[in-house]
Coordinates of C-alpha atoms and ligand atoms in Angstrom, one line a residue:
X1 CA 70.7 53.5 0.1
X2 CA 71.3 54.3 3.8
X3 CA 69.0 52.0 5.6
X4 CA 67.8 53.3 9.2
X5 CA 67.9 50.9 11.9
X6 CA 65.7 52.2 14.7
X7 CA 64.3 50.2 18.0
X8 CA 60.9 50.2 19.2
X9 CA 59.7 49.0 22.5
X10 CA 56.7 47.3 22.0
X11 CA 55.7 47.9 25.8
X12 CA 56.2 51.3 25.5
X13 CA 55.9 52.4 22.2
X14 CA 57.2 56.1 20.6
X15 CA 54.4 57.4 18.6
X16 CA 56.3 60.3 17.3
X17 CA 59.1 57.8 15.8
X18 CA 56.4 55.9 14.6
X19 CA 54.3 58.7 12.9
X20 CA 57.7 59.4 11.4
X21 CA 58.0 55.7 10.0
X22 CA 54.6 55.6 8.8
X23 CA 55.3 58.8 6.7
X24 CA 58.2 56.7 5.0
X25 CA 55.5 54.0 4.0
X26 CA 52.6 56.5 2.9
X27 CA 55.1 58.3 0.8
X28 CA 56.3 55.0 -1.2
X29 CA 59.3 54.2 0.9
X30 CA 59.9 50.5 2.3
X31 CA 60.3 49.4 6.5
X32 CA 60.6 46.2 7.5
X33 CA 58.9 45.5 10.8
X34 CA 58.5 43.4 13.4
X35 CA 54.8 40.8 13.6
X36 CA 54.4 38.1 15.8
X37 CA 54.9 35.4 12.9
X38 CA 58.3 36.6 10.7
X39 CA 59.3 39.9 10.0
X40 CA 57.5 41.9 7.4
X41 CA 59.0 44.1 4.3
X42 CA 56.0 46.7 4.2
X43 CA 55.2 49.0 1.6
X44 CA 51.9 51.2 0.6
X45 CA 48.9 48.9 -0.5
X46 CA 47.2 51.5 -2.2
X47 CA 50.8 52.2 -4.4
X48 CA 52.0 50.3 -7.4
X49 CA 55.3 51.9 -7.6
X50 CA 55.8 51.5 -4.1
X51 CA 54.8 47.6 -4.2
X52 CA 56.8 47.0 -7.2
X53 CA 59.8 48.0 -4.9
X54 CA 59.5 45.4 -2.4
X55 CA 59.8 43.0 -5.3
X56 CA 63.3 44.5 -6.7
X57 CA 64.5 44.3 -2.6
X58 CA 63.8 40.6 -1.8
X59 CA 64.1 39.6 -5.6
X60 CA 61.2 38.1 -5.4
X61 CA 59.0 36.7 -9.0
X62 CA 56.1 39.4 -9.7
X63 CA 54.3 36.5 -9.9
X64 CA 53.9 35.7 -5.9
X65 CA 51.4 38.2 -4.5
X66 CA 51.5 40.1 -0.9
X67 CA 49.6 39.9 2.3
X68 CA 47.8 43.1 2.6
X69 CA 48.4 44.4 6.7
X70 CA 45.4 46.3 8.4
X71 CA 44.8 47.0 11.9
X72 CA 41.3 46.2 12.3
X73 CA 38.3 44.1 10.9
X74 CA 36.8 47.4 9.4
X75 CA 40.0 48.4 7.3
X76 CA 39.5 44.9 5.6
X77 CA 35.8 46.3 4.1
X78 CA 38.7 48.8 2.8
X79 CA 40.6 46.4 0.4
X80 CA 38.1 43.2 0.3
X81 CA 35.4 43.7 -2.1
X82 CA 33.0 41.6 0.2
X83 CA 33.7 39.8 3.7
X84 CA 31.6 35.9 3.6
X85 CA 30.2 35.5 7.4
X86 CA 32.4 32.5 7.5
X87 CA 35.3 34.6 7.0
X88 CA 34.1 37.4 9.4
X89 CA 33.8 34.8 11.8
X90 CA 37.9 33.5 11.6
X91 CA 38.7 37.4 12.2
X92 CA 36.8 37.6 15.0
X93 CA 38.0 34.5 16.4
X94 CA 41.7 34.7 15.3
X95 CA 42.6 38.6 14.8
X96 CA 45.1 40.4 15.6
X97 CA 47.3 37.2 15.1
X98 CA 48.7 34.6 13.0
X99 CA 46.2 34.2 10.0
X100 CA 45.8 35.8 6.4
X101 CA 42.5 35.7 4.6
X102 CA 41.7 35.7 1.2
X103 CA 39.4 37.3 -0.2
X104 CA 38.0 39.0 -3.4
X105 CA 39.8 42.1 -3.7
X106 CA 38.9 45.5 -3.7
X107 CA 39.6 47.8 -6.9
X108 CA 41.5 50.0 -4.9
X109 CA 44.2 47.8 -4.2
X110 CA 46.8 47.8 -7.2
X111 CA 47.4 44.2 -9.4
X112 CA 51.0 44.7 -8.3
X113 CA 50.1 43.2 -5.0
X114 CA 48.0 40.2 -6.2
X115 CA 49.9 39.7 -9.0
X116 CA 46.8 39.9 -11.5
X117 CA 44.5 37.9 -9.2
X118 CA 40.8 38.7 -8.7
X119 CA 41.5 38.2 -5.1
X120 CA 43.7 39.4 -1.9
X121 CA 45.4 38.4 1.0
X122 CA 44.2 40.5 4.1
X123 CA 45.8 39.9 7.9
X124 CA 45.5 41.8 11.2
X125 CA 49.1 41.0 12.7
X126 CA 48.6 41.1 16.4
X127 CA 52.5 42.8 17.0
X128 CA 51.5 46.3 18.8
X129 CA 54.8 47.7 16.7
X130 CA 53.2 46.1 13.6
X131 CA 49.5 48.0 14.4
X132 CA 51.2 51.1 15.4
X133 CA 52.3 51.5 11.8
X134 CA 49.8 50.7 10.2
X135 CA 47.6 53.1 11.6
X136 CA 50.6 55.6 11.6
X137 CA 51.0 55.1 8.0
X138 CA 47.2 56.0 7.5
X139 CA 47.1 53.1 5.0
X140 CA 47.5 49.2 4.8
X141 CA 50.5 48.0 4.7
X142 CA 51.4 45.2 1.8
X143 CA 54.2 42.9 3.4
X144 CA 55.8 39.8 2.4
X145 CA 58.1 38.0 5.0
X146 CA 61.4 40.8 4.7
X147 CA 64.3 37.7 3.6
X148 CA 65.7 37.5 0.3
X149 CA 63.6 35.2 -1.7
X150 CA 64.4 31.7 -1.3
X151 CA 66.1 32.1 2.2
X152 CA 64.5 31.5 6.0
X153 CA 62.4 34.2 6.7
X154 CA 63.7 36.5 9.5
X155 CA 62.5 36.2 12.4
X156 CA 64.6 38.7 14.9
X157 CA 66.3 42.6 13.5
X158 CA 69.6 40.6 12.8
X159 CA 68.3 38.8 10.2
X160 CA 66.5 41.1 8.6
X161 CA 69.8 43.9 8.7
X162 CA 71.3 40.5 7.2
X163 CA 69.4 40.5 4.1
X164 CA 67.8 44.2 3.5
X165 CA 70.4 46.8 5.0
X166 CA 71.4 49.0 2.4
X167 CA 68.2 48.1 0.1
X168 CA 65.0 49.7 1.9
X169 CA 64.7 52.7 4.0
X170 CA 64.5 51.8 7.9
X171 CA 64.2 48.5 9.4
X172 CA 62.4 48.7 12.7
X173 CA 63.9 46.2 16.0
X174 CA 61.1 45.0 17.9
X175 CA 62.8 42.1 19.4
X176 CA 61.9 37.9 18.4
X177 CA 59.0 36.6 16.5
X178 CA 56.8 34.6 19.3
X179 CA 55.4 32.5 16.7
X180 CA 58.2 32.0 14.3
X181 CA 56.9 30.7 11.4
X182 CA 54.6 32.8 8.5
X183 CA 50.4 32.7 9.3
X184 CA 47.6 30.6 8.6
X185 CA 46.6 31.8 4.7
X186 CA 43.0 30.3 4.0
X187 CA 40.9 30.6 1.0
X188 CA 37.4 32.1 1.5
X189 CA 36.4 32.8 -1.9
X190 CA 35.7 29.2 -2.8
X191 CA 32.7 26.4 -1.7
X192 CA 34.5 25.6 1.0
X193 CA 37.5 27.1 3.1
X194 CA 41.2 25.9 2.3
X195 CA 44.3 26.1 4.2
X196 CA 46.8 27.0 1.7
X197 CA 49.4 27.6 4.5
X198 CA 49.7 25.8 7.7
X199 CA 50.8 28.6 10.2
X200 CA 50.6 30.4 13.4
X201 CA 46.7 29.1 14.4
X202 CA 46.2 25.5 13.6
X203 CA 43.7 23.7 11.2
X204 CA 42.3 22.1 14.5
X205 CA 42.0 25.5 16.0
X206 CA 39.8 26.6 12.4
X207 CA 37.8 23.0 12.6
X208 CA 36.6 24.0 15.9
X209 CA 34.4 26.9 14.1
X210 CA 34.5 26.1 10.4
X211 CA 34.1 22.2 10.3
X212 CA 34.5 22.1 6.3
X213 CA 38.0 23.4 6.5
X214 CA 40.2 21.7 4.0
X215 CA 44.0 21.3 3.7
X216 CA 45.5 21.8 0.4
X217 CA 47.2 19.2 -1.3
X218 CA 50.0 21.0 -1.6
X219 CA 50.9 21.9 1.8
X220 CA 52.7 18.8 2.4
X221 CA 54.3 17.6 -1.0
X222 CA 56.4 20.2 -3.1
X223 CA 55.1 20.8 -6.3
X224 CA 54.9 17.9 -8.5
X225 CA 53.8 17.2 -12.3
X226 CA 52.1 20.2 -14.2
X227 CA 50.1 20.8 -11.4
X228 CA 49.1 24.9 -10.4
X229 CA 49.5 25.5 -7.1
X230 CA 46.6 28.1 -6.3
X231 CA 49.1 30.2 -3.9
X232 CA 51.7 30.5 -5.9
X233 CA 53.8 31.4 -3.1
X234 CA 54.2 27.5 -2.9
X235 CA 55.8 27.0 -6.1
X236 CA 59.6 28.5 -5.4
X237 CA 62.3 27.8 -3.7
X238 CA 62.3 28.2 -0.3
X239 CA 63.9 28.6 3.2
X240 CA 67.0 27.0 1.9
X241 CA 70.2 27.9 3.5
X242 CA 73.5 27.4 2.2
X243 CA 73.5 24.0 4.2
X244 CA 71.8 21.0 2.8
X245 CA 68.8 19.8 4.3
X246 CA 67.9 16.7 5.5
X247 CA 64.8 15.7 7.2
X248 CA 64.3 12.6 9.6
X249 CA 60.8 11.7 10.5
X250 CA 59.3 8.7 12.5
X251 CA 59.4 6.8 16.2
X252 CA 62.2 8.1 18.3
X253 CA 64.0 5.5 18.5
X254 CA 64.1 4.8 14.7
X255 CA 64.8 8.0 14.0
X256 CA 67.6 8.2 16.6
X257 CA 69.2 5.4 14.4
X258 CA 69.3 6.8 11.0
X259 CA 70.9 9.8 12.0
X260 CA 73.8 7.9 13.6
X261 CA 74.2 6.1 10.6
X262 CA 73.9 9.5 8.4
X263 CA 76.9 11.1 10.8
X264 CA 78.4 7.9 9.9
X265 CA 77.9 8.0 6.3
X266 CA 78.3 11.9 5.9
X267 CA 80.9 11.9 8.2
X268 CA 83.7 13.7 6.3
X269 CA 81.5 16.8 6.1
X270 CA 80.5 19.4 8.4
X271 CA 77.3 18.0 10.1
X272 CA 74.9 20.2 12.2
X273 CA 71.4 18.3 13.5
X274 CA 68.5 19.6 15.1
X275 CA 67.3 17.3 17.6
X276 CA 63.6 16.1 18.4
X277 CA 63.5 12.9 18.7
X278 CA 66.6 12.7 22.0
X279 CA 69.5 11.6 21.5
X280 CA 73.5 13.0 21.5
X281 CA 76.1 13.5 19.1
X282 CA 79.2 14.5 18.4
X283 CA 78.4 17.0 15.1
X284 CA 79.9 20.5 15.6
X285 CA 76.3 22.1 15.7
X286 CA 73.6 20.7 17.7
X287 CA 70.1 22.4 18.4
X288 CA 67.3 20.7 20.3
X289 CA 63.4 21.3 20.5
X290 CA 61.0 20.5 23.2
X291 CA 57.6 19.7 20.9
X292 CA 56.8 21.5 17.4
X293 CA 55.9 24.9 19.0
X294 CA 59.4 25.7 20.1
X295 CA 60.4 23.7 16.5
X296 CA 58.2 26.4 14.4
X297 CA 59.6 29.4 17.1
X298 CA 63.3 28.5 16.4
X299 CA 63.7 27.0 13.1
X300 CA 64.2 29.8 11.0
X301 CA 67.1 31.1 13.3
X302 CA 68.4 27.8 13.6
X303 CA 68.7 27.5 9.4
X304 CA 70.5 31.0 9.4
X305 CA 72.7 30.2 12.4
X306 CA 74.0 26.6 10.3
X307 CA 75.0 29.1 7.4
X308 CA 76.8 31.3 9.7
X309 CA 78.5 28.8 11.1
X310 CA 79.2 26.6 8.0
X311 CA 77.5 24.0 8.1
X312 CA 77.0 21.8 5.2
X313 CA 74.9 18.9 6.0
X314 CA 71.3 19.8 8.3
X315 CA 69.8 16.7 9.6
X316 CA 66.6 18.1 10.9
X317 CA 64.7 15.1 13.6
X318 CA 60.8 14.7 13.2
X319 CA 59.2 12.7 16.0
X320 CA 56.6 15.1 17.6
X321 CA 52.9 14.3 16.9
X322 CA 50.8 17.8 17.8
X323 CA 49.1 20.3 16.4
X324 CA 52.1 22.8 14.9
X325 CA 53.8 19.4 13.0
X326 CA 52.1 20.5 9.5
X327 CA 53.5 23.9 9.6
X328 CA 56.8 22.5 11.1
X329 CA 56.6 20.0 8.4
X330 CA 56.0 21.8 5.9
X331 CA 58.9 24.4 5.9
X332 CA 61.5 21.9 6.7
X333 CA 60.3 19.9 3.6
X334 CA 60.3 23.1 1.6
X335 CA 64.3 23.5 2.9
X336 CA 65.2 20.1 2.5
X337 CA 63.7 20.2 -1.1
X338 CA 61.8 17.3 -0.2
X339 CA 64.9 15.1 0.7
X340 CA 62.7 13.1 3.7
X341 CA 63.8 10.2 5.3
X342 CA 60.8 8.5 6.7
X343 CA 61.6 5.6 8.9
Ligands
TXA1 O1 53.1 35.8 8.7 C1 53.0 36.2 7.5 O2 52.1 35.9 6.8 C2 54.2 37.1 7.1 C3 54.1 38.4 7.9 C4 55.1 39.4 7.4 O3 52.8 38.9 7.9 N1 54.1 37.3 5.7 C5 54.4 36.4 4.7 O4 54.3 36.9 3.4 O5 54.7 35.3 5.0 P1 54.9 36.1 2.2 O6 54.8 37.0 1.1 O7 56.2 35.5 2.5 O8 53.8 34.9 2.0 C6 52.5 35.2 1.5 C7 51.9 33.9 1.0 C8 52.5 33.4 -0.3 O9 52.6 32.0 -0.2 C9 51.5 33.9 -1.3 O10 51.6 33.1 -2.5 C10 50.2 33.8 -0.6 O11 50.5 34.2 0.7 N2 49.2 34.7 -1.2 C11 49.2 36.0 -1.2 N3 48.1 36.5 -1.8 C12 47.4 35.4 -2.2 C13 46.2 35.2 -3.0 N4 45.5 36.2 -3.4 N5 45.8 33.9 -3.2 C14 46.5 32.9 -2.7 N6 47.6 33.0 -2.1 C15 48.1 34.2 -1.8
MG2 MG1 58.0 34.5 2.6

């Protein structure tokens, strides 16, 4: 297939071009497009045939349902069978931007895109490209992050052209992610709200409004035992580049340490760190981050970059305390497969 790779300036957006892209989506075609978390892999909502394509592109299990895209809070009557105040209240406070709801679905969306669940996955991205197609297309948009399942997600063009050219119809350049990694996904259909995704707005940011907020037990610890993860997003494989992953978590100093003595030990390898915690050395491929904002912005491109430049040993530095470490945390365990040095 011949992919079209078209830019869009976000300032100044061509609403001809992107009635014509929305045309591809509302006639069962796929575009990848730009949000402020990752790029997405879009396809119509309302479409089975359509969605089923997105899963032959990314090879992705049937099993792991979409985020459905709108562009406002009354499209999500549209695909949600019912909207809980509570959960009225988080798209208020938090849309257009970094968080995905779920709630029961609506008949009208297919089981292709919830895999068989009873509920869905609803977002309001806050990327003016990402809204201008969704309205374009005249319907929601369902769009999981637009890698190949199991690597980073992409968070510029060149990644996605990386993974997708040649497999969808038109990928649309709307320059970098801001956020850099995936949104917020919390549960609304149970007693009480559950982060099954740290993301883009933090669980201190939601405790502020909803003060029952949980955090699944799964967002920090890979999948152990028999257990069902209930998004089952968080079962596979995930972010891992060619490279393996290491992660070092603790004081700086401590963790400055071990990493000298991995070099040391690792040393006949090609070694590649990203730095948090200070320090210098002499690897071929060295990335540094000021605090876990700029760590969740960059990681994804830093994974990609390793692979490009073979790398085959990551030793990824954990020192910073904020509020992004979960959702920093929590992708770098998911790459590492849970090899975590805590010292
Ligand atoms: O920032 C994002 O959320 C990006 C952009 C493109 O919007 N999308 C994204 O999609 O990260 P994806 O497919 O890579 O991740 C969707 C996550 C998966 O972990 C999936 O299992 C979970 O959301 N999910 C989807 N529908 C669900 C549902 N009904 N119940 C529980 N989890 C659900
Ligand atoms: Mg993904």
């Amino acid at each position: 297939m011949d992919t079209k790779i078209v830019s869009v300036d976000p300032k100044q957006i061509d609403v001809a071009l992107m009635r014509e892209l929305g045309r591809l989506i509302s006639e069962g075609q796929l575009v990848a497009f730009p949000t402020e978390t990752v790029y997405g892999l879009g396809a119509n909502a309302f479409s089975e045939e359509a969605v089923s394509r997105i899963f032959v592109a990314k090879g992705r299990p049937s099993d792991n349902p979409l985020i459905v895209h709108v562009s406002c809070l009354e499209e999500v009557y549209g695909v949600a069978a019912e909207v809980p105040p509570a959960a009225k209240l988080l798209f208020e406070k938090f849309s257009p931007g970094p968080i995905t709801i779920i709630l029961k679905k609506s008949s009208f969306i297919p089981r292709g895109v919830t895999a068989g669940l009873d509920t869905v996955a609803v977002r309001i991205p806050a990327h003016p490209v990402a809204l201008a197609l969704i309205r374009e297309s005249t319907v929601p948009i369902a769009a999981p992050s637009a890698n190949r399942s199991g690597k980073p997600s992409p968070t510029e063009a060149a990644h996605v052209i990386a993974d997708m050219d040649g497999r969808i119809a038109a990928i649309i350049d709307g320059g970098n992610s801001s956020v850099g990694v995936e949104s917020t996904v919390i549960d609304m259909t149970g007693e009480c709200p559950v982060i099954l995704r740290p993301g883009g707005i933090t669980a201190e940011d939601i405790r502020v409004l909803l003060p029952n907020v949980q955090i699944d037990q799964h967002v920090l610890k890979s999948l152990e035992g028999h257990e069902t993860p209930k998004s089952p997003g968080m079962k596979y494989k995930h972010y891992a580049p060619d490279a393996e992953v290491f992660v070092v978590e603790g004081k700086q100093e401590d963790v400055r340490r071990k990493t000298e003595e991995l070099i040391l030990e690792y040393r006949d390898k090609r070694i590649g760190v990203i730095v948090a915690g200070g320090g210098d050395y002499a690897v071929p491929l060295i990335f540094r981050v000021q605090d876990n904002r700029d760590y969740a912005n960059k990681l994804f491109g830093f994974l990609r970059e390793f692979d490009k430049q073979n790398i085959e040993i990551v030793f990824a530095q954990v020192c910073y305390d904020d509020s992004y470490a979960l959702a920093v945390k929590n992708r770098l365990y998911k790459s590492a497969a849970n090899r975590v040095f805590k010292v």
